[in-house]
Amino acid sequence: MKICTSAMGVIFRREFSAYFATPLAYVFVLIFLVLSSVFTFYLGGFYERSQADLTTFFNFHPWLYLFLVPAISMRLWAEERSSGVIELLTTLPITQLDAVLGKFLAAWAFCGLAIVLTFPLWITVNYLGAPDNGIIIAAYWGSWLMAGSFLAIGCCMSALSKSQVIAFILTVVVCFLFILMGFPLVLDLFTGWAPSILLDAIAGLSFLTHFQSVSRGVLSLHDTLYYFTMIVVWLAATVYVLQVSQD
Amino acid sequence: MIVIDKISKHFGSITAVDMISFSVSTGEVLGFLGPNGAGKSTTMKMITGYLPPDHGTIQVCGFDTVDSPLEAKRNIGYLPEGAASYGDMVVQDYLSFIADIRHLKKEKKKRALDSAITNMALEKVLWQKIETLSKGFKRRVALAQAILHDPKVLILDEPTDGLDPNQKYQVRELIRNLSTDKIVIISTHILEEVGAVCSRAMIIAAGKVVADSTPDELARQATQAALPQQHGHDILPALNEVFRTLTAGSMQ
Ligand SMILES: Nc1ncnc2c1ncn2[C@@H]1O[C@H](COP(=O)(O)OP(=O)(O)OP(=O)(O)O)[C@@H](O)[C@H]1O
Ligand SMILES: [Mg+2]
């Protein structure tokens, strides 16, 4: 299947502006900003650490995304199915890949916007001290990549169902599994009997494993590659699901 | 030219379309008639490439709908049964979005939008969200979407359903006036519509074609068979009669 950039672009523009046609976008951005500040300043003990950096802020991102990203992705395909718009979209001269990419990129750009809007925090730490801004930029980038992986999973789950509620729950569960896989608690279940290759593979698939280094500002090519692979694989799965469910 | 060769569609144990074959040539306006659940919409969904047929092939303007879907879809304008559109968009933005997807640019786009909007009399609702429109207006927006790129093939599933008498007349005029280089397939439950706009009528029942002829010819057969002569040139009662006899077996 070829990608037609212009068709993808048209879908992207429609989807992106659709976020602002309803209060959804504003509510989402507001919740994201409030929660990330609450997490950072209260739960994260930002002041106690008396260190001017954003490590605590980024450490909470996987947990924030766990509930906020599915709220964005749940409607991507489930809504088209229940409203019947999918029939229109399928009979327009665009490929499913164009539609999947256009919708995904719009959602990802929207997440990026929400992330960028946390810049007052960044200004605050720069006001309070002298953080390493290179680290912060790398962590922002890593966080956005992780949001993309969550979204790609959500995209696929949304394609599976007509119901946005089901899409939301499925996405939370799958994303939670991908976070959990990096926890010692889960890995302990396998240590002892499973070959260490499997152990490494499980830990290596986890969002958390890859995000730990990222939140400290160490963004290796390896981690970037991991997130892009996740995105590609889940979007390919979305196209597959859409094709299979057509008949 | 549309060539349909032995297509079938099953949904679980339901046979929605059962080995239908026919072809439609340029200039024809074909009307699908048939009871609810006969398979009219399913047939249209297969022609437009929404559903792949289980068996058989469909060619639209020389392009196979499964092998070359994009080329086939470019030649088609489609009004789906539910007339679904993006409810969160205003009419103007929605039609402009469709024009962009259809690769209409600048002057061409402007002309296409103007003519579709005038044809469907949408001027008053241009800046209204589609989800807040009345049923008839929603259908008119969906119709405008279908005719926007001046397609060679128009597939309209119950185009006049829910329209007021003026708009019904308008849409029928539109279909009649479409230049002779097009193919139009409509489905309808209004028999007078078939007489008014179609050059060919096809009655579908239980997924099969049970009659395929001109509306006049269908009426003539019915008149000869059962009806007394008094109806004269009014073909409506005769069409009614032929519809009832041919589809009687398929009604549950
Ligand atoms: N997605 C689907 N899943 C299961 N069955 C379906 C589906 N779509 C259609 N059918 C069945 O296929 C048959 C044909 O339906 P179709 O919509 O083509 O009828 P129709 O001729 O358009 O009827 P109407 O005049 O009511 O619009 C019906 O028995 C219907 O229940
Ligand atoms: Mg129908």
PDB file of C-alpha atoms in Angstrom, chain B residues 92 95 107-123 126 147-148:
ATOM      1  CA  GLN B  92     -18.836  24.587   4.086  1.00  0.00           C
ATOM      2  CA  LEU B  95     -17.608  20.029   1.440  1.00  0.00           C
ATOM      3  CA  GLU B 107     -10.861  27.584  -9.461  1.00  0.00           C
ATOM      4  CA  LYS B 108     -12.086  24.058 -10.060  1.00  0.00           C
ATOM      5  CA  LYS B 109     -12.775  23.582  -6.381  1.00  0.00           C
ATOM      6  CA  LYS B 110     -14.622  26.864  -6.125  1.00  0.00           C
ATOM      7  CA  ARG B 111     -16.798  26.048  -9.115  1.00  0.00           C
ATOM      8  CA  ALA B 112     -17.496  22.533  -7.830  1.00  0.00           C
ATOM      9  CA  LEU B 113     -18.492  23.845  -4.402  1.00  0.00           C
ATOM     10  CA  ASP B 114     -20.673  26.600  -5.850  1.00  0.00           C
ATOM     11  CA  SER B 115     -22.529  24.277  -8.146  1.00  0.00           C
ATOM     12  CA  ALA B 116     -23.093  21.547  -5.527  1.00  0.00           C
ATOM     13  CA  ILE B 117     -24.264  24.114  -2.983  1.00  0.00           C
ATOM     14  CA  THR B 118     -26.654  25.726  -5.469  1.00  0.00           C
ATOM     15  CA  ASN B 119     -27.977  22.391  -6.684  1.00  0.00           C
ATOM     16  CA  MET B 120     -28.760  21.194  -3.187  1.00  0.00           C
ATOM     17  CA  ALA B 121     -29.897  24.660  -1.989  1.00  0.00           C
ATOM     18  CA  LEU B 122     -27.511  24.658   0.956  1.00  0.00           C
ATOM     19  CA  GLU B 123     -26.776  28.400   1.036  1.00  0.00           C
ATOM     20  CA  LEU B 126     -23.417  26.662   5.039  1.00  0.00           C
ATOM     21  CA  ILE B 147     -21.990  15.064  -6.892  1.00  0.00           C
ATOM     22  CA  LEU B 148     -19.140  17.415  -5.949  1.00  0.00           C
TER      23      LEU B 148
END
